[in-house]
Amino acid sequence: FGVSHLEKFDPGHVSKNISKDFTKFSASHKTVEVFNDKTQKIEKIERPFWGLNASLSMWLWSCFAEENIDKRTKMWENCVYHYVGNHSFCEPHNYKCFEWQKGVNSIQLQFMLYDWVHKWTPIVSKVSSIGSTCMNEAFNSKIACYLDKSRAWKNINTRVNVAILEWNDPEHFLGDIQKALHLPPLPEDCVKSFAENCYSKMILKQKTVTKGSKKQNKYKKSIQSVPGGDYQVFKSEWESEDEDIDDFD
């Protein structure tokens, strides 16, 4: 329909997908045979891509911050040259970086990493630089709770409206509906049960936010401890754990 150029992806989700794919890529190349130009022999390199995760994370989020798509894609694909000490296309403040020693010594490994990076270029170019879509997803999830597939579709407008009311004012939306429809007051037990449920959700949300904040701080400290690396504060969700994330295939 001619709107594909308007498609945008959430930076957090893309970061997780790229992280997951890089973990698979690195694990599938635990040992790589490369030709040594100096010795004219084939050598085995163990774990050639180990140690790039954290640095790629910071690089990726700096690319997301660039609004110009052409510049962003060039930045993303330039990371391979950046890691082997070729800073011809870098800004001056990017000269100090993690040096990928195994890549410096092998052009074959550089080509392998570049092929992987280039595979993700179309996705990186479509990441939104405005912000996250997490709130949209949470709102859509709330609507989905009310759209029971076993019910008739003629009720969809009413159910979406109820979801909107709960989203805007979760503590009082039932009372607002009751007043608007001129219904009798709800039984006291129902009101009490609903209030307790709202309180439980609020506590759970606070715990989730606190847990996420602690995890992010732990991540920042781990990056800051990398020798020779210059740390920049980005909201990174670069993780190596296996998660149920949809790939952008």
JSON list of N, CA and C in Angstrom, two decimals, residues 162 165-166 169-181 185-186:
[
{"chain": "A", "resi": 162, "resn": "VAL", "atom": "N", "xyz": [-14.16, 0.49, 27.33]},
{"chain": "A", "resi": 162, "resn": "VAL", "atom": "CA", "xyz": [-13.93, 0.10, 28.72]},
{"chain": "A", "resi": 162, "resn": "VAL", "atom": "C", "xyz": [-12.43, 0.01, 28.99]},
{"chain": "A", "resi": 165, "resn": "LEU", "atom": "N", "xyz": [-11.09, 3.48, 29.42]},
{"chain": "A", "resi": 165, "resn": "LEU", "atom": "CA", "xyz": [-11.45, 4.04, 30.73]},
{"chain": "A", "resi": 165, "resn": "LEU", "atom": "C", "xyz": [-10.55, 3.48, 31.83]},
{"chain": "A", "resi": 166, "resn": "GLU", "atom": "N", "xyz": [-10.31, 2.17, 31.79]},
{"chain": "A", "resi": 166, "resn": "GLU", "atom": "CA", "xyz": [-9.45, 1.58, 32.83]},
{"chain": "A", "resi": 166, "resn": "GLU", "atom": "C", "xyz": [-8.02, 2.08, 32.70]},
{"chain": "A", "resi": 169, "resn": "ASP", "atom": "N", "xyz": [-7.92, 5.75, 34.12]},
{"chain": "A", "resi": 169, "resn": "ASP", "atom": "CA", "xyz": [-8.19, 5.90, 35.55]},
{"chain": "A", "resi": 169, "resn": "ASP", "atom": "C", "xyz": [-8.55, 4.54, 36.14]},
{"chain": "A", "resi": 170, "resn": "PRO", "atom": "N", "xyz": [-7.55, 3.68, 36.38]},
{"chain": "A", "resi": 170, "resn": "PRO", "atom": "CA", "xyz": [-7.82, 2.31, 36.82]},
{"chain": "A", "resi": 170, "resn": "PRO", "atom": "C", "xyz": [-8.52, 2.21, 38.17]},
{"chain": "A", "resi": 171, "resn": "GLU", "atom": "N", "xyz": [-8.38, 3.21, 39.03]},
{"chain": "A", "resi": 171, "resn": "GLU", "atom": "CA", "xyz": [-8.97, 3.12, 40.36]},
{"chain": "A", "resi": 171, "resn": "GLU", "atom": "C", "xyz": [-10.45, 3.49, 40.37]},
{"chain": "A", "resi": 172, "resn": "HIS", "atom": "N", "xyz": [-10.89, 4.33, 39.45]},
{"chain": "A", "resi": 172, "resn": "HIS", "atom": "CA", "xyz": [-12.26, 4.83, 39.52]},
{"chain": "A", "resi": 172, "resn": "HIS", "atom": "C", "xyz": [-13.10, 4.53, 38.28]},
{"chain": "A", "resi": 173, "resn": "PHE", "atom": "N", "xyz": [-12.55, 3.77, 37.32]},
{"chain": "A", "resi": 173, "resn": "PHE", "atom": "CA", "xyz": [-13.28, 3.63, 36.06]},
{"chain": "A", "resi": 173, "resn": "PHE", "atom": "C", "xyz": [-14.59, 2.87, 36.23]},
{"chain": "A", "resi": 174, "resn": "LEU", "atom": "N", "xyz": [-14.63, 1.90, 37.17]},
{"chain": "A", "resi": 174, "resn": "LEU", "atom": "CA", "xyz": [-15.88, 1.17, 37.38]},
{"chain": "A", "resi": 174, "resn": "LEU", "atom": "C", "xyz": [-16.96, 2.09, 37.93]},
{"chain": "A", "resi": 175, "resn": "GLY", "atom": "N", "xyz": [-16.56, 2.96, 38.86]},
{"chain": "A", "resi": 175, "resn": "GLY", "atom": "CA", "xyz": [-17.52, 3.91, 39.40]},
{"chain": "A", "resi": 175, "resn": "GLY", "atom": "C", "xyz": [-18.01, 4.89, 38.35]},
{"chain": "A", "resi": 176, "resn": "ASP", "atom": "N", "xyz": [-17.10, 5.30, 37.45]},
{"chain": "A", "resi": 176, "resn": "ASP", "atom": "CA", "xyz": [-17.50, 6.22, 36.37]},
{"chain": "A", "resi": 176, "resn": "ASP", "atom": "C", "xyz": [-18.50, 5.56, 35.44]},
{"chain": "A", "resi": 177, "resn": "ILE", "atom": "N", "xyz": [-18.27, 4.28, 35.13]},
{"chain": "A", "resi": 177, "resn": "ILE", "atom": "CA", "xyz": [-19.21, 3.55, 34.26]},
{"chain": "A", "resi": 177, "resn": "ILE", "atom": "C", "xyz": [-20.56, 3.41, 34.94]},
{"chain": "A", "resi": 178, "resn": "GLN", "atom": "N", "xyz": [-20.51, 3.12, 36.22]},
{"chain": "A", "resi": 178, "resn": "GLN", "atom": "CA", "xyz": [-21.76, 2.94, 36.99]},
{"chain": "A", "resi": 178, "resn": "GLN", "atom": "C", "xyz": [-22.59, 4.23, 36.99]},
{"chain": "A", "resi": 179, "resn": "LYS", "atom": "N", "xyz": [-21.91, 5.38, 37.21]},
{"chain": "A", "resi": 179, "resn": "LYS", "atom": "CA", "xyz": [-22.63, 6.65, 37.23]},
{"chain": "A", "resi": 179, "resn": "LYS", "atom": "C", "xyz": [-23.17, 7.01, 35.84]},
{"chain": "A", "resi": 180, "resn": "ALA", "atom": "N", "xyz": [-22.36, 6.75, 34.80]},
{"chain": "A", "resi": 180, "resn": "ALA", "atom": "CA", "xyz": [-22.78, 7.10, 33.44]},
{"chain": "A", "resi": 180, "resn": "ALA", "atom": "C", "xyz": [-24.00, 6.30, 33.01]},
{"chain": "A", "resi": 181, "resn": "LEU", "atom": "N", "xyz": [-24.09, 5.06, 33.49]},
{"chain": "A", "resi": 181, "resn": "LEU", "atom": "CA", "xyz": [-25.21, 4.19, 33.10]},
{"chain": "A", "resi": 181, "resn": "LEU", "atom": "C", "xyz": [-26.35, 4.23, 34.12]},
{"chain": "A", "resi": 185, "resn": "PRO", "atom": "N", "xyz": [-25.25, 1.32, 43.13]},
{"chain": "A", "resi": 185, "resn": "PRO", "atom": "CA", "xyz": [-23.88, 1.17, 43.62]},
{"chain": "A", "resi": 185, "resn": "PRO", "atom": "C", "xyz": [-23.46, -0.30, 43.66]},
{"chain": "A", "resi": 186, "resn": "LEU", "atom": "N", "xyz": [-22.17, -0.53, 43.47]},
{"chain": "A", "resi": 186, "resn": "LEU", "atom": "CA", "xyz": [-21.64, -1.88, 43.53]},
{"chain": "A", "resi": 186, "resn": "LEU", "atom": "C", "xyz": [-21.65, -2.37, 44.97]}
]
